[in-house]
CSV table of C-alpha atoms in Angstrom, one decimal:
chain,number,residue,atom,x,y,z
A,239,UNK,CA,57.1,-24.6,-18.2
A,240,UNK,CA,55.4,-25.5,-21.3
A,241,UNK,CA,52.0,-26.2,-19.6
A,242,UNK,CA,52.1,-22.5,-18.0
A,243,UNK,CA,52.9,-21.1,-21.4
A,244,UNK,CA,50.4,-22.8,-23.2
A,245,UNK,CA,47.9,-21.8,-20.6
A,246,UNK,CA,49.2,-18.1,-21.2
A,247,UNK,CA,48.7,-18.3,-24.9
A,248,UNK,CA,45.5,-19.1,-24.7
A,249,UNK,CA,44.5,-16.4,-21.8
A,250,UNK,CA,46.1,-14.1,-24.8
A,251,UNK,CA,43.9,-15.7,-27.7
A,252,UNK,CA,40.6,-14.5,-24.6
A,253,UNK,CA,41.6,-11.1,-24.3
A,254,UNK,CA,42.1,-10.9,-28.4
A,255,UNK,CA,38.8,-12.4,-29.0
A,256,UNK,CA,37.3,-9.7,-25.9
A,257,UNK,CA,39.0,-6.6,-27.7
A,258,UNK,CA,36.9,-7.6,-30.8
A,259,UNK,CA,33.5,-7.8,-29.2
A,260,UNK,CA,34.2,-5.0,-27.3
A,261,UNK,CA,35.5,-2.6,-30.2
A,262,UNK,CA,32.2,-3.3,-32.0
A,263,UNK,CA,29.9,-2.3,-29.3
A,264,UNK,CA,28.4,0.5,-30.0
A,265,UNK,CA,29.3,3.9,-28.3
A,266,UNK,CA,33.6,2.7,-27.8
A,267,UNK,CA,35.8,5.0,-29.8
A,268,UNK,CA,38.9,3.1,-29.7
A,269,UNK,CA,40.5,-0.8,-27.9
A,270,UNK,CA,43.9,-1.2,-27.7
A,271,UNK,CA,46.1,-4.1,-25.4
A,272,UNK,CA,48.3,-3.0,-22.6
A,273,UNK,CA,49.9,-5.0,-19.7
A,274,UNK,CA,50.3,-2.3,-16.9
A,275,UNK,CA,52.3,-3.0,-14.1
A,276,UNK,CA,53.8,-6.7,-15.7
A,277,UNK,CA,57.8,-6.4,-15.6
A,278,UNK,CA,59.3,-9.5,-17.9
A,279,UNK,CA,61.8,-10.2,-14.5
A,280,UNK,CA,58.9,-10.4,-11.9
A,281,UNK,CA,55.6,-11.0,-14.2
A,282,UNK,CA,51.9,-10.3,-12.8
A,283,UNK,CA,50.9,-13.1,-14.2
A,284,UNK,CA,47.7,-11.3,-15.8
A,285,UNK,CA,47.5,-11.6,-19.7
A,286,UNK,CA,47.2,-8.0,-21.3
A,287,UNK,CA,44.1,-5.7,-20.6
A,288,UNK,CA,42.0,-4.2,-23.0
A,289,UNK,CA,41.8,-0.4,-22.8
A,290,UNK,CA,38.8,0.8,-24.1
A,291,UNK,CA,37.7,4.4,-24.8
A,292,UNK,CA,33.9,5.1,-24.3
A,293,UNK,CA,33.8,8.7,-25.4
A,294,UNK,CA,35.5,10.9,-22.7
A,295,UNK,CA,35.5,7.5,-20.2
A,296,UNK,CA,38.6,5.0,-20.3
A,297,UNK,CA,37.8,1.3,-18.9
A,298,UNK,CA,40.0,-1.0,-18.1
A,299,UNK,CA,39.3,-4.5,-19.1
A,300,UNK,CA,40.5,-7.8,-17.4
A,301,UNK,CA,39.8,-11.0,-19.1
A,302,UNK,CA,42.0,-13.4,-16.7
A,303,UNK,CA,42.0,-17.2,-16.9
A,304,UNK,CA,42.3,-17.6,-13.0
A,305,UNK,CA,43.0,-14.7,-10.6
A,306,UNK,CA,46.6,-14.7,-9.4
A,307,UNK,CA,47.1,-13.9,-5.6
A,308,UNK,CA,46.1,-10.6,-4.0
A,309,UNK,CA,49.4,-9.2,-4.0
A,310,UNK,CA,49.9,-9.5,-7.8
A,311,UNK,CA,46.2,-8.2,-8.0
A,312,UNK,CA,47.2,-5.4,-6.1
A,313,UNK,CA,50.1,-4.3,-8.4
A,314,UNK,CA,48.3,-4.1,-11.6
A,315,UNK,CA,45.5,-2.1,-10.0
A,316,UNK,CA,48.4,0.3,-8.7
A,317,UNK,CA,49.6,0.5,-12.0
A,318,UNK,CA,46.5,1.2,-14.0
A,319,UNK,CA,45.3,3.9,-11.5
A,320,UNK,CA,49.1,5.4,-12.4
A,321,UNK,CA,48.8,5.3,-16.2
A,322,UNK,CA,44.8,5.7,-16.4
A,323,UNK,CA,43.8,8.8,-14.2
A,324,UNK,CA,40.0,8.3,-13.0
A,325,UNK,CA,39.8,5.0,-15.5
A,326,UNK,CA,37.1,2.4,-14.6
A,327,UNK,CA,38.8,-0.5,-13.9
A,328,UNK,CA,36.2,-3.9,-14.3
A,329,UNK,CA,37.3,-7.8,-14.0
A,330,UNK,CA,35.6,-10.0,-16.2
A,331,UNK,CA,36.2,-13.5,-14.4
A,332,UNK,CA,35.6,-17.2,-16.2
A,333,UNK,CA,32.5,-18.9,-15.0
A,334,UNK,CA,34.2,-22.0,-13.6
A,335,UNK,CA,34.2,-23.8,-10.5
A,336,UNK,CA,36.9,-21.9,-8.9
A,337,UNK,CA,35.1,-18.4,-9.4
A,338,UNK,CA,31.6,-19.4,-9.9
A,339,UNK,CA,28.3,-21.6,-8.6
A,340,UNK,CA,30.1,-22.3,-5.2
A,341,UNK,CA,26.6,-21.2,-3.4
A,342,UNK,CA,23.1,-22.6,-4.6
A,343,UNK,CA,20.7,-20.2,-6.4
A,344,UNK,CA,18.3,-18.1,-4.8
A,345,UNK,CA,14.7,-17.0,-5.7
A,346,UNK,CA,14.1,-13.4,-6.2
A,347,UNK,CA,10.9,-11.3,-7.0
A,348,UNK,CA,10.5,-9.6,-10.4
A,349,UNK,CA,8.2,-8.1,-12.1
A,350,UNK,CA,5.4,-10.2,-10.1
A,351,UNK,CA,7.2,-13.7,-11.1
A,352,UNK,CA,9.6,-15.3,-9.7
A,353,UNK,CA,13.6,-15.8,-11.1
A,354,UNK,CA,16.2,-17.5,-9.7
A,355,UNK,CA,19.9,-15.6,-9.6
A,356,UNK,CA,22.8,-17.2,-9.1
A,357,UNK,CA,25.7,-16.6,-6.0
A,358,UNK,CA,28.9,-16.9,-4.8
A,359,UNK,CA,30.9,-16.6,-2.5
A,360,UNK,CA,33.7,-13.5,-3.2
A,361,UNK,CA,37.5,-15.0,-3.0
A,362,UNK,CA,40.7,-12.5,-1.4
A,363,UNK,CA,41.1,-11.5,-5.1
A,364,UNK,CA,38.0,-10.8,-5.9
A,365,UNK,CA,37.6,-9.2,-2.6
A,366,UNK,CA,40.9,-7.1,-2.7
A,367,UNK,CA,39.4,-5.6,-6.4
A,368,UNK,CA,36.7,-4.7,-4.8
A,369,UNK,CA,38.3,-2.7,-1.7
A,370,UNK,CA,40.5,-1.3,-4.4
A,371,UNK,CA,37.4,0.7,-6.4
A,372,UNK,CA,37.4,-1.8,-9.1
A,373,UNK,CA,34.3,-4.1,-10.5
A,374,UNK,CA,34.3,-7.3,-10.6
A,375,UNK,CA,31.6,-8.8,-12.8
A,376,UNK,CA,31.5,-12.9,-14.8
A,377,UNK,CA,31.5,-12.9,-18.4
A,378,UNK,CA,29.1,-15.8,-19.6
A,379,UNK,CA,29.4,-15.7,-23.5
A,380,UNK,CA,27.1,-12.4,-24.5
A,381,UNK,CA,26.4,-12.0,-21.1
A,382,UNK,CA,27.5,-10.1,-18.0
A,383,UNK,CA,26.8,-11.2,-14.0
A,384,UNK,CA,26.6,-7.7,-12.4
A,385,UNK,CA,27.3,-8.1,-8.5
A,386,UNK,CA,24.9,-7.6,-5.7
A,387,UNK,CA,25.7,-7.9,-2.4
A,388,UNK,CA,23.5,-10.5,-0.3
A,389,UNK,CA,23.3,-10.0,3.4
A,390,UNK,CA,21.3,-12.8,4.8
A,391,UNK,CA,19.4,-11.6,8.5
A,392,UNK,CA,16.5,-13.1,10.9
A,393,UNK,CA,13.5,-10.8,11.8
A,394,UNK,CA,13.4,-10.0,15.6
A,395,UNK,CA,10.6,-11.7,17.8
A,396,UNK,CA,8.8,-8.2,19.2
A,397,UNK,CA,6.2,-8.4,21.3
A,398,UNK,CA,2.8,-9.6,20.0
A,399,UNK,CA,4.2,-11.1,17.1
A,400,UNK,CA,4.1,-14.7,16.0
A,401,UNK,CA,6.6,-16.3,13.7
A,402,UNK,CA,5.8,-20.5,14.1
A,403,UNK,CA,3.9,-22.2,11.4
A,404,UNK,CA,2.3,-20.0,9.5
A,405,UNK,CA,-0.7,-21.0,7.7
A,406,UNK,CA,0.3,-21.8,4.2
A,407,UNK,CA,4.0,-20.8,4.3
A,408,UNK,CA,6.6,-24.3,3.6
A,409,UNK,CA,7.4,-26.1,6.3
A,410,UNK,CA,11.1,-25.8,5.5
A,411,UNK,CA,11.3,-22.5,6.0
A,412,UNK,CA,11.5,-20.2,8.4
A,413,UNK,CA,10.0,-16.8,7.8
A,414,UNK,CA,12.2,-15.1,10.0
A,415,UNK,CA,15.1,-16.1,7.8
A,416,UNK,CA,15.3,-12.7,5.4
A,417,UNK,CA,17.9,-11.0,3.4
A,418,UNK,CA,19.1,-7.7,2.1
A,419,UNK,CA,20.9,-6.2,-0.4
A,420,UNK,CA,23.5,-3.5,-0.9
A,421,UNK,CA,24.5,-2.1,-4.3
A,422,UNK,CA,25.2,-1.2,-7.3
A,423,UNK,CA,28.2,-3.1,-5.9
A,424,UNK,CA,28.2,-5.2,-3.3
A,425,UNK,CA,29.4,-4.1,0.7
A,426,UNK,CA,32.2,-6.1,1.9
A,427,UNK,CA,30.0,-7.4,4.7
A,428,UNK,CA,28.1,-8.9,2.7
A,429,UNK,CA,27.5,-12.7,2.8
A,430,UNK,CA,27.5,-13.7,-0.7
A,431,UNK,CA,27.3,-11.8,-3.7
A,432,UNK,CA,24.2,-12.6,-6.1
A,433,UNK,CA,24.0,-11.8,-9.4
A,434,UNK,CA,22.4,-9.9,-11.8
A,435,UNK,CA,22.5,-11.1,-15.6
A,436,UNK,CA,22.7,-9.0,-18.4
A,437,UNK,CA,24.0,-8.0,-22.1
A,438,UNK,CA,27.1,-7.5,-22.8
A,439,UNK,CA,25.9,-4.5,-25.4
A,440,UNK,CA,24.1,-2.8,-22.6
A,441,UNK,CA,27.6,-2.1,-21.1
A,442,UNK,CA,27.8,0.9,-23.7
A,443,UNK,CA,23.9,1.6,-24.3
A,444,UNK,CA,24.8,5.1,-22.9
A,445,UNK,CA,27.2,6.6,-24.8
A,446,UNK,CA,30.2,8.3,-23.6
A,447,UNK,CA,29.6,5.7,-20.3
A,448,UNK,CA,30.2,2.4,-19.9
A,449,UNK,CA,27.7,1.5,-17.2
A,450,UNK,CA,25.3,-1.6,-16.0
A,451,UNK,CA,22.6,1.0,-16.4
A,452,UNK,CA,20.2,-2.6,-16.9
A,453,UNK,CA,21.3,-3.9,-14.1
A,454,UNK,CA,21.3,-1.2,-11.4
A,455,UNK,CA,18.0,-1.0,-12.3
A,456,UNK,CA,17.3,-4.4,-11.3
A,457,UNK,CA,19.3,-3.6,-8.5
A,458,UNK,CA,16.6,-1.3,-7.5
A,459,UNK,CA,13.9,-3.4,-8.4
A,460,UNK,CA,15.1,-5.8,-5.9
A,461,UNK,CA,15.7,-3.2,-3.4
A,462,UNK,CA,12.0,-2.1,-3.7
A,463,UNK,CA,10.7,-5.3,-3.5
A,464,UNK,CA,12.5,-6.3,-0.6
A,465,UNK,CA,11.1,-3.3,1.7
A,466,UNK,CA,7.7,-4.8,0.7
A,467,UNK,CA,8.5,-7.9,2.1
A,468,UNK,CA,9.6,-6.6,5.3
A,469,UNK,CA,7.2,-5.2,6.2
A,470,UNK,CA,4.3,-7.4,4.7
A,471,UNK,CA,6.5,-10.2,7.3
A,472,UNK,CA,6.2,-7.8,10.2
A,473,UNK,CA,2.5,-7.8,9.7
A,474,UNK,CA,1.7,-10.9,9.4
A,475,UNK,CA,3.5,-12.3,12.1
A,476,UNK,CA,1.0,-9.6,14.2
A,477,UNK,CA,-1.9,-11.1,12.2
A,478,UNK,CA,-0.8,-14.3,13.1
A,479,UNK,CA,-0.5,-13.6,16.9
A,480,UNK,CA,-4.2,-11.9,17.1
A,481,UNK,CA,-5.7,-14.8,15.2
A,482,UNK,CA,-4.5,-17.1,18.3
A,483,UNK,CA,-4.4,-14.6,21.3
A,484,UNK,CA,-8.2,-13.4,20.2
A,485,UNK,CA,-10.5,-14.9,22.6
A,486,UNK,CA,-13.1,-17.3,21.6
A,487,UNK,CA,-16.3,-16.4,19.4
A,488,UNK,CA,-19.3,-16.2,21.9
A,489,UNK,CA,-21.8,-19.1,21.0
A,490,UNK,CA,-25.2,-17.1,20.8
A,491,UNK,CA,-27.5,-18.6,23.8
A,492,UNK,CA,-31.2,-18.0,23.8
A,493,UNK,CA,-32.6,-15.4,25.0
A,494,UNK,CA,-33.3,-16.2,29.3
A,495,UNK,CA,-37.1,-16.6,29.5
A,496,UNK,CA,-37.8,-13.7,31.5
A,497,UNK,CA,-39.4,-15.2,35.0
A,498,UNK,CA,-42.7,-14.7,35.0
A,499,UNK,CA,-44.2,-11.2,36.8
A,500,UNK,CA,-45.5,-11.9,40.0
A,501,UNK,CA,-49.3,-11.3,39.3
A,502,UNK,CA,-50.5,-9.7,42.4
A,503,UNK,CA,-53.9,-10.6,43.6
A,504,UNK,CA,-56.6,-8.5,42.7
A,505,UNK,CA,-57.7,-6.3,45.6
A,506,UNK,CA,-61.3,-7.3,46.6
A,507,UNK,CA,-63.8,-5.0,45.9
A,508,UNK,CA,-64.0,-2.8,48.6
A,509,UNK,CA,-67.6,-2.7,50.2
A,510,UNK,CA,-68.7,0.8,49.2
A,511,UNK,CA,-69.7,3.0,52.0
A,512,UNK,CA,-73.8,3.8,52.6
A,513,UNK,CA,-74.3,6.7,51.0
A,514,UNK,CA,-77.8,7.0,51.6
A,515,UNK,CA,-80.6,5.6,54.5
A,516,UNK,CA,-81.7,3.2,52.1
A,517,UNK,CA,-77.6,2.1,51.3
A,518,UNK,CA,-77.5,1.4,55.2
A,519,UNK,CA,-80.0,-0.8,55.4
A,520,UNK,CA,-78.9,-3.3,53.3
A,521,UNK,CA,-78.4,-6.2,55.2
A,522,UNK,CA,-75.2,-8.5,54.2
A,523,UNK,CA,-74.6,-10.6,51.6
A,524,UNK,CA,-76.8,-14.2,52.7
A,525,UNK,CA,-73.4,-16.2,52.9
A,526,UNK,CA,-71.9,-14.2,55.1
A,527,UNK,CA,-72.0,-15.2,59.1
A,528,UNK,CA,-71.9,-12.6,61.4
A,529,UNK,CA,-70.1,-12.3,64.6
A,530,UNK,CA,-69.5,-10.6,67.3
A,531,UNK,CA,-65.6,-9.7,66.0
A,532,UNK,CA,-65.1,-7.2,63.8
A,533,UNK,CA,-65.8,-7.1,60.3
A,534,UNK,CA,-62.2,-7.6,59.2
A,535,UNK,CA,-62.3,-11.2,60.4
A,536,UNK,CA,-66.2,-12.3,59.0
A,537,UNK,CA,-65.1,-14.9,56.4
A,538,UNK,CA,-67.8,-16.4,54.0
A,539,UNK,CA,-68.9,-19.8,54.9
A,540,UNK,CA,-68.9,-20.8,51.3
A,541,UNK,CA,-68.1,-19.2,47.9
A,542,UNK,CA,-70.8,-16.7,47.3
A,543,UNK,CA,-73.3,-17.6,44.5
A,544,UNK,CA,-74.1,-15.1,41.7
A,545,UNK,CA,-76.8,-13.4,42.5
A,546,UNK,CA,-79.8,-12.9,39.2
A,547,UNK,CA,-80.7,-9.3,38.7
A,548,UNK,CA,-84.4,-8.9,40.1
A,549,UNK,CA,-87.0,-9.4,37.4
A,550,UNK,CA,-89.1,-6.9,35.7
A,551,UNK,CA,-92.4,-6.4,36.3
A,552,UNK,CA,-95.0,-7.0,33.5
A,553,UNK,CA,-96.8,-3.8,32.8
A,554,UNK,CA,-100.3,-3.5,33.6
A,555,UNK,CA,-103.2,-4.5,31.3
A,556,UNK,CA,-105.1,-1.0,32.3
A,557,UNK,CA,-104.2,2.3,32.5
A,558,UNK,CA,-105.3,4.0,35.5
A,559,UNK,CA,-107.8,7.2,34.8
A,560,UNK,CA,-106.0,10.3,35.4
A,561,UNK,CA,-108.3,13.0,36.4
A,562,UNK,CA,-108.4,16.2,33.9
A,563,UNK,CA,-106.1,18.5,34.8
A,564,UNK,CA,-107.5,22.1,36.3
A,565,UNK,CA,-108.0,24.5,33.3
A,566,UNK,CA,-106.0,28.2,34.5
A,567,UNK,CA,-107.4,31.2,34.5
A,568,UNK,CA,-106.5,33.5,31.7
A,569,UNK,CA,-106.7,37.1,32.5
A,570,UNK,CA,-110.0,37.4,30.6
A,571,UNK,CA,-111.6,35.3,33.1
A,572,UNK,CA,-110.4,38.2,35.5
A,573,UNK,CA,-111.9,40.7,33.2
A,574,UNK,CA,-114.8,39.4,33.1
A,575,UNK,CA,-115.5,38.9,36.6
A,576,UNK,CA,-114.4,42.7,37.4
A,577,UNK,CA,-117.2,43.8,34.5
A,578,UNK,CA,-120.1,41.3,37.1
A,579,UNK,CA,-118.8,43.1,40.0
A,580,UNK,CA,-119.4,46.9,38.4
A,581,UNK,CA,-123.0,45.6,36.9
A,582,UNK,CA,-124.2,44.8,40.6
């Protein structure tokens, strides 16, 4: 058919163009075309591969213009792992609607900022390369999509955790709706495959390797970043459940007036006891009535009234005379009545 042979052409003029850019990268040794596997009777349907020598490492390059079906995929990766003992064998697929953009992108955390990486959603072929050890990856110009895979999960409701409307999170979204990844290629239960961009002349940055050094690095970028927001969405949905299970802030009352101490009456003063003839014979306070009952029930007839202290007497205007007092004898008085006595 003309159409299918034009079409093969220019899958050719591809590969041609690919052997160039990859025999000037640095670190490959030698690029030559083989088809392995393609019999002219029964054709793959796969234009030639590029076989590249990176030091001691052989890689073998696809550059296909559409994937044929798995069983033709099948064959040529038989027939390279006959004919290239341990070789890397990588897929560089078109970025077209049929093999790419057939999920939206999703938002991924880098380096503190945001960036958005594309996905898509692995076909049989691209899935049978995978289970058969090879790499698929999208060539994009000077660029390579390096597969991740993206497995998509929903954080368990535990107990005393609290995953509805969270304060300043988008309505839209749920943040029990996660994701993982696996890597540096993706699992085959994984949901979607995201992808990584980077150069095509990193492939070979390590010599004697060719390697997405750049973007398994990512890869574990990603990785480390996603353990951090595990767990930062475990906490916060146990934040979130003591902010609204904590009981209410106590309103501060004022302090209860304390009730007033019962002031006891003073005792009255008890009548002190005579103590002396003259204490006994004071007779009773004027207001006070006496009875024949017994003291305990004599009440006053009226409040008592203060009674003045008596008054001082003036002194008085003359001194009595108070006789001399009676001069002693000294003991010469006695001598000098014994010396009479002798004389007589």
């Amino acid at each position: 058919m003309p159409e299918r042979e034009a079409q093969i052409d220019a899958d050719d003029q591809v590969v041609i163009q690919l052997s160039h850019q990859i025999r000037a990268l640095p670190g490959v040794t030698g690029c030559t075309l083989a088809s392995p596997g393609d019999d002219p009777h029964q054709p793959i349907g796969l234009p030639p591969a590029v076989i590249a020598q990176c030091g001691d490492t052989t890689v073998v390059i696809e550059r296909p213009g559409t994937l044929p079906n798995p069983p033709a995929v099948r064959r040529r990766i038989l027939a390279v792992r006959e004919h290239h003992v341990g070789a890397a064998h990588v897929w560089f697929l078109r970025r077209d609607p049929g093999q790419f953009g057939q999920l939206l992108s999703h938002t991924v955390r880098l380096s503190g900022r945001d960036v958005e990486h594309q996905r898509v959603a692995p076909t049989e072929q691209q899935l049978a390369i995978l289970d058969a050890g090879g790499h698929v990856y999208w060539l994009d110009g000077k660029l390579v999509l390096v597969p991740y895979g993206y497995h998509a999960f929903r954080h368990p409701a535990r107990p005393e955790q609290d995953w509805t409307a969270w304060p300043k999170w988008p309505r839209n979204k749920d943040p029990r709706d996660d994701w993982r990844l696996s890597k540096p290629r993706p699992a085959p239960t994984a949901d979607c495959w995201g992808l990584v961009p980077i150069a095509l002349s990193s492939l070979t940055r390590t010599r004697a390797a060719f390697h997405p050094a750049d973007a398994h690095k990512i890869m574990n970028e990603l990785y480390a970043a996603q353990e951090g927001r595990y767990r930062w969405r475990e906490r916060r949905a146990r934040e979130v459940y003591a902010e609204r299970h904590a009981p209410p802030p106590v309103a501060p009352t004022p302090a209860a007036e304390a009730p007033a101490a019962e002031t006891e009456p003073a005792p009255a003063p008890e009548r002190p006891q005579p103590t002396s003839q003259q204490d006994a014979e004071t007779p009773p306070p004027e207001n006070v009535i006496a009875t024949s009952e017994p003291s305990a029930n004599l009440t006053p007839a009226f409040p008592p009234r203060p009674v003045a202290p008596p008054p001082i007497p003036p002194p008085p205007q003359h001194l009595p005379s108070v006789p001399p007092a009676r001069r002693q004898h000294r003991w010469t008085d006695a001598l000098r009545i014994l010396r009479r006595r002798r004389e007589r």
